[in-house]
mmCIF file of C-alpha atoms and ligand atoms in Angstrom:
data_model
loop_
_atom_site.group_PDB
_atom_site.id
_atom_site.type_symbol
_atom_site.label_atom_id
_atom_site.label_comp_id
_atom_site.label_asym_id
_atom_site.label_seq_id
_atom_site.Cartn_x
_atom_site.Cartn_y
_atom_site.Cartn_z
ATOM 1 C CA MET A 1 -41.608 39.040 90.237
ATOM 2 C CA SER A 2 -39.850 39.510 87.370
ATOM 3 C CA GLU A 3 -39.222 36.183 85.115
ATOM 4 C CA GLY A 4 -37.332 37.841 82.330
ATOM 5 C CA TYR A 5 -39.620 36.060 79.523
ATOM 6 C CA LEU A 6 -39.242 39.253 77.055
ATOM 7 C CA SER A 7 -35.298 39.235 77.199
ATOM 8 C CA GLY A 8 -34.455 39.128 73.402
ATOM 9 C CA ARG A 9 -37.862 40.819 72.358
ATOM 10 C CA THR A 10 -37.965 44.449 71.009
ATOM 11 C CA ALA A 11 -41.378 46.397 71.690
ATOM 12 C CA LEU A 12 -42.649 49.780 70.589
ATOM 13 C CA VAL A 13 -45.062 51.252 72.797
ATOM 14 C CA THR A 14 -46.752 54.367 71.080
ATOM 15 C CA GLY A 15 -47.472 57.388 73.640
ATOM 16 C CA SER A 16 -45.278 56.083 76.383
ATOM 17 C CA THR A 17 -43.855 59.634 77.832
ATOM 18 C CA GLN A 18 -46.499 59.527 80.374
ATOM 19 C CA GLY A 19 -49.594 57.707 81.646
ATOM 20 C CA ILE A 20 -50.715 54.372 80.861
ATOM 21 C CA GLY A 21 -47.924 53.849 77.946
ATOM 22 C CA LEU A 22 -45.012 54.699 80.245
ATOM 23 C CA ALA A 23 -46.487 52.257 82.688
ATOM 24 C CA ILE A 24 -46.692 49.623 79.949
ATOM 25 C CA ALA A 25 -43.072 50.235 78.926
ATOM 26 C CA ARG A 26 -42.023 50.033 82.352
ATOM 27 C CA ALA A 27 -43.752 46.507 82.733
ATOM 28 C CA LEU A 28 -42.120 45.094 79.588
ATOM 29 C CA ALA A 29 -38.646 46.523 80.339
ATOM 30 C CA GLY A 30 -39.084 44.580 83.790
ATOM 31 C CA GLU A 31 -39.362 41.297 81.703
ATOM 32 C CA GLY A 32 -36.377 42.238 79.778
ATOM 33 C CA ALA A 33 -37.473 43.735 76.510
ATOM 34 C CA ARG A 34 -35.537 46.242 74.706
ATOM 35 C CA ILE A 35 -38.168 49.294 74.220
ATOM 36 C CA ALA A 36 -38.751 52.087 71.671
ATOM 37 C CA LEU A 37 -40.522 54.744 73.604
ATOM 38 C CA HIS A 38 -42.459 57.378 71.508
ATOM 39 C CA GLY A 39 -44.695 60.427 72.273
ATOM 40 C CA LEU A 40 -45.160 63.846 71.613
ATOM 41 C CA ILE A 41 -42.149 65.619 73.294
ATOM 42 C CA ASP A 42 -38.996 66.894 72.434
ATOM 43 C CA ALA A 43 -36.036 64.279 71.973
ATOM 44 C CA ASP A 44 -33.951 66.362 74.477
ATOM 45 C CA ASP A 45 -36.612 65.705 77.065
ATOM 46 C CA SER A 46 -36.654 62.064 76.817
ATOM 47 C CA THR A 47 -33.179 61.435 78.381
ATOM 48 C CA ALA A 48 -34.747 60.978 81.832
ATOM 49 C CA ILE A 49 -37.639 58.661 80.602
ATOM 50 C CA GLU A 50 -35.216 56.389 78.688
ATOM 51 C CA ALA A 51 -33.010 56.176 81.828
ATOM 52 C CA GLU A 52 -35.838 55.373 83.821
ATOM 53 C CA ILE A 53 -37.066 52.352 81.339
ATOM 54 C CA ARG A 54 -33.448 51.276 81.236
ATOM 55 C CA GLU A 55 -33.186 51.228 85.063
ATOM 56 C CA ALA A 56 -36.457 49.049 84.806
ATOM 57 C CA GLY A 57 -34.846 46.383 82.776
ATOM 58 C CA ALA A 58 -34.808 47.345 79.360
ATOM 59 C CA PRO A 59 -31.207 46.530 77.846
ATOM 60 C CA GLU A 60 -31.646 49.298 75.145
ATOM 61 C CA THR A 61 -33.929 51.962 74.567
ATOM 62 C CA ARG A 62 -34.564 54.726 71.859
ATOM 63 C CA PHE A 63 -37.107 57.662 71.472
ATOM 64 C CA LEU A 64 -39.289 58.776 68.460
ATOM 65 C CA ASN A 65 -41.491 61.724 68.532
ATOM 66 C CA SER A 66 -43.306 60.967 65.238
ATOM 67 C CA ASP A 67 -46.829 62.824 65.039
ATOM 68 C CA LEU A 68 -49.451 60.112 64.834
ATOM 69 C CA ARG A 69 -51.698 62.460 62.964
ATOM 70 C CA ASP A 70 -49.171 62.077 59.745
ATOM 71 C CA PRO A 71 -49.260 58.611 58.058
ATOM 72 C CA ALA A 72 -45.805 59.467 56.439
ATOM 73 C CA ALA A 73 -44.391 60.144 60.002
ATOM 74 C CA ILE A 74 -45.704 56.713 61.178
ATOM 75 C CA ASP A 75 -43.865 55.201 58.128
ATOM 76 C CA ALA A 76 -40.597 57.175 58.989
ATOM 77 C CA MET A 77 -40.914 55.788 62.735
ATOM 78 C CA MET A 78 -41.293 52.222 61.450
ATOM 79 C CA ASP A 79 -38.381 52.739 59.085
ATOM 80 C CA ALA A 80 -36.219 54.101 61.905
ATOM 81 C CA LEU A 81 -36.770 50.585 63.956
ATOM 82 C CA ALA A 82 -35.810 48.538 60.974
ATOM 83 C CA ASP A 83 -32.164 48.282 62.355
ATOM 84 C CA TRP A 84 -33.583 46.452 65.353
ATOM 85 C CA GLY A 85 -34.520 43.584 63.071
ATOM 86 C CA GLY A 86 -38.451 44.076 63.315
ATOM 87 C CA LEU A 87 -40.838 44.271 66.395
ATOM 88 C CA ASP A 88 -41.849 41.364 68.543
ATOM 89 C CA ILE A 89 -44.327 43.461 70.594
ATOM 90 C CA LEU A 90 -46.428 46.530 69.243
ATOM 91 C CA VAL A 91 -48.584 48.589 71.708
ATOM 92 C CA ASN A 92 -50.644 51.275 70.126
ATOM 93 C CA ASN A 93 -51.529 53.131 73.180
ATOM 94 C CA ALA A 94 -51.115 57.066 72.104
ATOM 95 C CA GLY A 95 -54.806 58.417 72.295
ATOM 96 C CA ILE A 96 -56.470 61.713 72.662
ATOM 97 C CA GLN A 97 -59.903 62.719 73.693
ATOM 98 C CA THR A 98 -62.218 65.857 73.389
ATOM 99 C CA THR A 99 -65.336 65.603 75.216
ATOM 100 C CA VAL A 100 -68.130 67.716 72.830
ATOM 101 C CA SER A 101 -71.593 66.745 71.662
ATOM 102 C CA LEU A 102 -71.800 65.588 68.430
ATOM 103 C CA LYS A 103 -73.491 68.621 67.084
ATOM 104 C CA ASP A 104 -70.449 71.089 68.278
ATOM 105 C CA ALA A 105 -67.876 68.449 67.297
ATOM 106 C CA THR A 106 -65.791 70.083 64.344
ATOM 107 C CA PRO A 107 -64.451 68.087 61.482
ATOM 108 C CA ALA A 108 -60.873 68.969 62.883
ATOM 109 C CA ILE A 109 -61.616 67.446 66.328
ATOM 110 C CA TRP A 110 -63.007 64.235 64.282
ATOM 111 C CA ASP A 111 -60.057 63.914 62.098
ATOM 112 C CA ALA A 112 -57.560 64.113 64.837
ATOM 113 C CA ILE A 113 -59.169 61.787 67.318
ATOM 114 C CA ILE A 114 -59.604 59.111 64.529
ATOM 115 C CA ALA A 115 -56.185 59.661 63.161
ATOM 116 C CA VAL A 116 -54.450 59.106 66.575
ATOM 117 C CA ASN A 117 -56.790 56.485 68.150
ATOM 118 C CA LEU A 118 -57.477 54.494 65.189
ATOM 119 C CA SER A 119 -55.686 55.163 61.902
ATOM 120 C CA ALA A 120 -52.472 55.242 63.433
ATOM 121 C CA ALA A 121 -53.001 51.547 64.644
ATOM 122 C CA PHE A 122 -53.796 50.728 61.292
ATOM 123 C CA HIS A 123 -50.354 52.148 59.866
ATOM 124 C CA THR A 124 -48.201 50.310 62.592
ATOM 125 C CA MET A 125 -49.964 47.094 62.350
ATOM 126 C CA ARG A 126 -49.892 46.747 58.855
ATOM 127 C CA ARG A 127 -46.061 47.273 58.750
ATOM 128 C CA ALA A 128 -45.423 44.969 61.937
ATOM 129 C CA LEU A 129 -47.484 41.881 61.417
ATOM 130 C CA PRO A 130 -45.979 40.481 58.370
ATOM 131 C CA ASP A 131 -42.567 40.412 60.145
ATOM 132 C CA MET A 132 -44.104 38.909 63.389
ATOM 133 C CA ALA A 133 -45.515 36.079 61.320
ATOM 134 C CA GLY A 134 -42.463 35.312 59.756
ATOM 135 C CA ARG A 135 -40.679 34.894 62.984
ATOM 136 C CA GLY A 136 -43.768 32.980 64.390
ATOM 137 C CA PHE A 137 -43.882 35.421 67.403
ATOM 138 C CA GLY A 138 -45.761 38.509 67.805
ATOM 139 C CA ARG A 139 -47.738 40.446 70.295
ATOM 140 C CA VAL A 140 -50.045 43.286 69.370
ATOM 141 C CA ALA A 141 -51.660 45.133 72.541
ATOM 142 C CA ASN A 142 -54.110 47.843 71.492
ATOM 143 C CA ILE A 143 -55.182 50.190 74.261
ATOM 144 C CA ALA A 144 -58.632 51.041 73.474
ATOM 145 C CA SER A 145 -61.157 51.745 76.063
ATOM 146 C CA VAL A 146 -64.575 50.950 77.562
ATOM 147 C CA HIS A 147 -65.569 53.209 74.899
ATOM 148 C CA GLY A 148 -64.491 50.441 72.635
ATOM 149 C CA LEU A 149 -67.361 48.306 73.841
ATOM 150 C CA VAL A 150 -70.093 50.803 75.047
ATOM 151 C CA GLY A 151 -70.837 54.529 74.420
ATOM 152 C CA SER A 152 -71.360 57.478 76.425
ATOM 153 C CA VAL A 153 -72.448 60.885 75.656
ATOM 154 C CA HIS A 154 -70.344 63.752 74.366
ATOM 155 C CA LYS A 155 -67.772 61.176 73.138
ATOM 156 C CA ALA A 156 -68.950 60.534 69.509
ATOM 157 C CA PRO A 157 -65.324 60.647 67.874
ATOM 158 C CA TYR A 158 -63.588 58.755 70.653
ATOM 159 C CA VAL A 159 -66.359 55.982 70.872
ATOM 160 C CA ALA A 160 -66.193 55.664 67.066
ATOM 161 C CA ALA A 161 -62.397 55.566 67.192
ATOM 162 C CA LYS A 162 -62.369 52.913 69.901
ATOM 163 C CA HIS A 163 -64.982 50.672 68.349
ATOM 164 C CA GLY A 164 -63.078 50.907 65.308
ATOM 165 C CA LEU A 165 -59.857 49.646 67.069
ATOM 166 C CA VAL A 166 -61.685 46.874 68.775
ATOM 167 C CA GLY A 167 -63.264 45.753 65.239
ATOM 168 C CA MET A 168 -59.962 46.035 63.433
ATOM 169 C CA SER A 169 -58.013 44.040 66.025
ATOM 170 C CA LYS A 170 -60.460 41.236 65.849
ATOM 171 C CA VAL A 171 -60.027 40.822 61.907
ATOM 172 C CA ALA A 172 -56.237 41.053 62.457
ATOM 173 C CA ALA A 173 -56.590 38.109 65.039
ATOM 174 C CA LEU A 174 -58.182 36.010 62.433
ATOM 175 C CA GLU A 175 -55.980 36.775 59.950
ATOM 176 C CA TYR A 176 -52.845 35.831 61.891
ATOM 177 C CA ALA A 177 -54.367 33.255 64.001
ATOM 178 C CA THR A 178 -52.445 30.260 62.399
ATOM 179 C CA ALA A 179 -49.167 32.205 62.377
ATOM 180 C CA GLY A 180 -46.361 30.673 64.465
ATOM 181 C CA SER A 181 -46.829 27.703 67.007
ATOM 182 C CA LYS A 182 -47.182 26.842 70.686
ATOM 183 C CA THR A 183 -43.530 26.650 70.820
ATOM 184 C CA SER A 184 -42.753 29.970 69.122
ATOM 185 C CA GLY A 185 -45.589 31.455 70.895
ATOM 186 C CA GLY A 186 -47.864 32.492 67.792
ATOM 187 C CA VAL A 187 -49.031 35.989 66.854
ATOM 188 C CA THR A 188 -51.848 37.478 68.944
ATOM 189 C CA ILE A 189 -53.694 40.804 68.582
ATOM 190 C CA ASN A 190 -55.668 42.005 71.555
ATOM 191 C CA CYS A 191 -57.420 45.056 72.939
ATOM 192 C CA ILE A 192 -57.167 46.384 76.683
ATOM 193 C CA CYS A 193 -60.377 48.318 77.327
ATOM 194 C CA PRO A 194 -59.560 50.450 80.544
ATOM 195 C CA GLY A 195 -62.311 52.444 82.544
ATOM 196 C CA TRP A 196 -61.365 55.484 84.677
ATOM 197 C CA THR A 197 -57.572 55.142 84.818
ATOM 198 C CA GLU A 198 -55.490 57.906 86.739
ATOM 199 C CA THR A 199 -53.631 59.931 84.075
ATOM 200 C CA THR A 200 -53.637 63.338 82.562
ATOM 201 C CA LEU A 201 -56.049 62.282 79.916
ATOM 202 C CA ILE A 202 -59.141 62.341 82.356
ATOM 203 C CA GLU A 203 -58.007 65.702 83.972
ATOM 204 C CA PRO A 204 -60.219 67.734 82.009
ATOM 205 C CA GLN A 205 -63.280 65.761 83.085
ATOM 206 C CA VAL A 206 -62.087 65.364 86.579
ATOM 207 C CA GLU A 207 -61.824 69.074 86.994
ATOM 208 C CA ALA A 208 -65.320 69.995 85.228
ATOM 209 C CA ARG A 209 -66.883 67.445 87.763
ATOM 210 C CA ALA A 210 -64.728 68.810 90.699
ATOM 211 C CA ALA A 211 -65.811 72.250 89.681
ATOM 212 C CA GLU A 212 -69.662 71.033 90.738
ATOM 213 C CA PHE A 213 -68.167 70.241 94.368
ATOM 214 C CA GLY A 214 -66.415 73.271 94.930
ATOM 215 C CA GLY A 215 -63.161 72.176 93.296
ATOM 216 C CA ASP A 216 -63.141 69.156 95.551
ATOM 217 C CA ARG A 217 -60.990 66.911 93.278
ATOM 218 C CA ASP A 218 -61.750 63.628 95.327
ATOM 219 C CA LYS A 219 -65.398 64.324 95.259
ATOM 220 C CA GLY A 220 -65.316 64.733 91.554
ATOM 221 C CA ILE A 221 -63.781 61.653 91.027
ATOM 222 C CA ALA A 222 -66.047 59.730 93.388
ATOM 223 C CA SER A 223 -68.867 61.345 91.309
ATOM 224 C CA LEU A 224 -67.650 60.165 87.955
ATOM 225 C CA LEU A 225 -67.072 56.587 89.225
ATOM 226 C CA ALA A 226 -70.713 56.738 90.822
ATOM 227 C CA GLU A 227 -71.952 57.165 87.571
ATOM 228 C CA LYS A 228 -70.407 54.333 85.676
ATOM 229 C CA GLN A 229 -67.584 52.140 87.325
ATOM 230 C CA PRO A 230 -69.395 49.921 89.887
ATOM 231 C CA SER A 231 -66.134 49.174 91.842
ATOM 232 C CA GLN A 232 -65.953 52.877 92.653
ATOM 233 C CA ARG A 233 -62.245 52.665 92.379
ATOM 234 C CA THR A 234 -59.987 54.147 89.706
ATOM 235 C CA SER A 235 -57.327 52.113 88.047
ATOM 236 C CA ASP A 236 -53.427 52.892 88.477
ATOM 237 C CA PRO A 237 -51.658 53.051 85.076
ATOM 238 C CA SER A 238 -49.429 50.087 86.375
ATOM 239 C CA GLU A 239 -52.192 47.847 86.574
ATOM 240 C CA ILE A 240 -52.740 48.226 82.726
ATOM 241 C CA GLY A 241 -49.035 47.529 82.230
ATOM 242 C CA ARG A 242 -49.197 44.312 84.244
ATOM 243 C CA LEU A 243 -51.894 43.175 81.803
ATOM 244 C CA ALA A 244 -49.998 44.163 78.755
ATOM 245 C CA ALA A 245 -46.867 42.157 79.894
ATOM 246 C CA TRP A 246 -49.279 39.277 80.599
ATOM 247 C CA LEU A 247 -50.647 39.347 77.217
ATOM 248 C CA CYS A 248 -47.043 39.164 75.763
ATOM 249 C CA HIS A 249 -45.984 36.222 77.810
ATOM 250 C CA PRO A 250 -45.531 32.981 75.574
ATOM 251 C CA ALA A 251 -48.325 31.227 77.523
ATOM 252 C CA SER A 252 -50.887 33.704 76.134
ATOM 253 C CA HIS A 253 -50.418 32.359 72.746
ATOM 254 C CA ASN A 254 -54.183 31.368 72.672
ATOM 255 C CA VAL A 255 -55.585 34.594 73.871
ATOM 256 C CA THR A 256 -56.101 36.532 70.653
ATOM 257 C CA GLY A 257 -58.934 38.701 69.032
ATOM 258 C CA THR A 258 -60.391 39.633 72.721
ATOM 259 C CA ALA A 259 -61.067 43.143 74.370
ATOM 260 C CA ILE A 260 -60.310 42.723 77.943
ATOM 261 C CA PRO A 261 -62.152 45.429 79.978
ATOM 262 C CA VAL A 262 -60.258 46.834 83.183
ATOM 263 C CA ASP A 263 -63.286 48.900 84.363
ATOM 264 C CA GLY A 264 -64.421 47.649 87.697
ATOM 265 C CA GLY A 265 -67.650 46.345 86.202
ATOM 266 C CA TRP A 266 -68.617 49.184 83.720
ATOM 267 C CA THR A 267 -69.321 47.020 80.943
ATOM 268 C CA ALA A 268 -70.766 44.041 82.932
ATOM 269 C CA GLN A 269 -73.935 46.315 83.589
HETATM 270 P P1 LIG B 1 -52.072 60.607 78.072
HETATM 271 O O1 LIG B 1 -52.573 61.714 77.760
HETATM 272 O O2 LIG B 1 -51.371 60.664 79.572
HETATM 273 O O3 LIG B 1 -50.829 60.132 77.375
HETATM 274 C C1 LIG B 1 -51.096 60.182 75.809
HETATM 275 C C2 LIG B 1 -49.818 59.707 75.216
HETATM 276 O O4 LIG B 1 -50.391 59.881 73.802
HETATM 277 C C3 LIG B 1 -48.737 60.661 75.450
HETATM 278 O O5 LIG B 1 -47.456 60.155 75.279
HETATM 279 C C4 LIG B 1 -48.756 61.672 74.193
HETATM 280 O O6 LIG B 1 -47.252 62.256 73.993
HETATM 281 C C5 LIG B 1 -49.014 60.561 73.045
HETATM 282 N N1 LIG B 1 -49.784 61.345 71.809
HETATM 283 C C6 LIG B 1 -50.814 61.869 72.033
HETATM 284 N N2 LIG B 1 -51.025 62.795 70.754
HETATM 285 C C7 LIG B 1 -50.248 62.208 69.914
HETATM 286 C C8 LIG B 1 -49.857 62.373 68.686
HETATM 287 N N3 LIG B 1 -50.303 63.296 67.788
HETATM 288 N N4 LIG B 1 -48.709 61.991 68.149
HETATM 289 C C9 LIG B 1 -48.071 60.982 68.824
HETATM 290 N N5 LIG B 1 -48.544 60.927 70.098
HETATM 291 C C10 LIG B 1 -49.363 61.261 70.687
HETATM 292 O O7 LIG B 1 -53.092 59.537 78.063
HETATM 293 P P2 LIG B 1 -53.371 58.006 78.906
HETATM 294 O O8 LIG B 1 -54.583 58.168 79.903
HETATM 295 O O9 LIG B 1 -52.305 57.498 79.550
HETATM 296 O O10 LIG B 1 -53.939 57.187 77.453
HETATM 297 C C11 LIG B 1 -53.374 56.180 76.898
HETATM 298 C C12 LIG B 1 -54.463 55.207 76.213
HETATM 299 O O11 LIG B 1 -55.342 54.646 76.992
HETATM 300 C C13 LIG B 1 -55.271 56.215 75.029
HETATM 301 O O12 LIG B 1 -55.537 55.414 74.017
HETATM 302 C C14 LIG B 1 -56.657 56.343 76.030
HETATM 303 O O13 LIG B 1 -57.653 56.744 74.939
HETATM 304 C C15 LIG B 1 -56.745 55.095 76.690
HETATM 305 N N6 LIG B 1 -57.411 54.946 77.741
HETATM 306 C C16 LIG B 1 -57.056 55.823 78.838
HETATM 307 C C17 LIG B 1 -58.164 55.835 79.892
HETATM 308 C C18 LIG B 1 -58.030 56.922 80.790
HETATM 309 O O14 LIG B 1 -59.121 56.616 81.847
HETATM 310 N N7 LIG B 1 -56.847 57.515 81.160
HETATM 311 C C19 LIG B 1 -59.228 55.092 79.890
HETATM 312 C C20 LIG B 1 -59.608 54.264 78.736
HETATM 313 C C21 LIG B 1 -58.579 54.298 77.598
#
């Protein structure tokens, strides 16, 4: 049940046009936050998503479609939010993945994955954190992955980016640990590390595995889970949304510098 504890707060959720980001935007809106949505779609196509997020409880929304591969576009995005008076909540969620062996990974694949999954979070945090510290309240939730904690074959750029994101978040947590107070809520920086979560990001891997079972999608997913995720259950994006919203609660002020797995036991092995 909604408590409205984010009423009066402002959040930017990158990559929130679908999947985990949209679920996080919905969860933060449900607690009353004003939401800046973001993703690589045309502004005209954002109308329905903005309406959905306002329906979920956001008093105000806006949409930005900056390409996170471009640092200048990220700066422009942060500038465009200045009239909202600074972010209280920053969720670096946008991410891309290509599964390819290290030997076949091209420099272009490496550059794009590092730019979107790692460097973009540097560019947004660098801008957002000083304001958060000034106000004594701030929440950064970086959506890393189990691949920020362990490796898997054919994911070198992605694993490198996600490990980097976990490391950078720890440093930020230390640098801002004393900002604010228990009363103001403090400034925290954490990573959420999902395992298999049902979004379009994992579709190429699901389809490739399903092909080994005559195109049976359920068998493909079961096979992927059997390999890594002991619970044998995928996560729903809404479950990640609930955790992100919990991290933004004032009572979570001492949860900082963590990398929280949502992986059915994958990284416990
Ligand atoms: P998704 O593909 O459904 O959504 C990705 C979002 O990122 C979209 O809104 C897209 O527009 C945006 N985006 C992609 N490239 C961009 C760019 N260059 N500039 C701006 N926006 C861009 O993915 P998802 O599964 O919801 O993933 C969200 C995050 O969760 C990612 O960081 C991903 O690595 C992470 N994650 C996902 C899973 C999973 O199983 N789905 C597991 C672990 C981690």
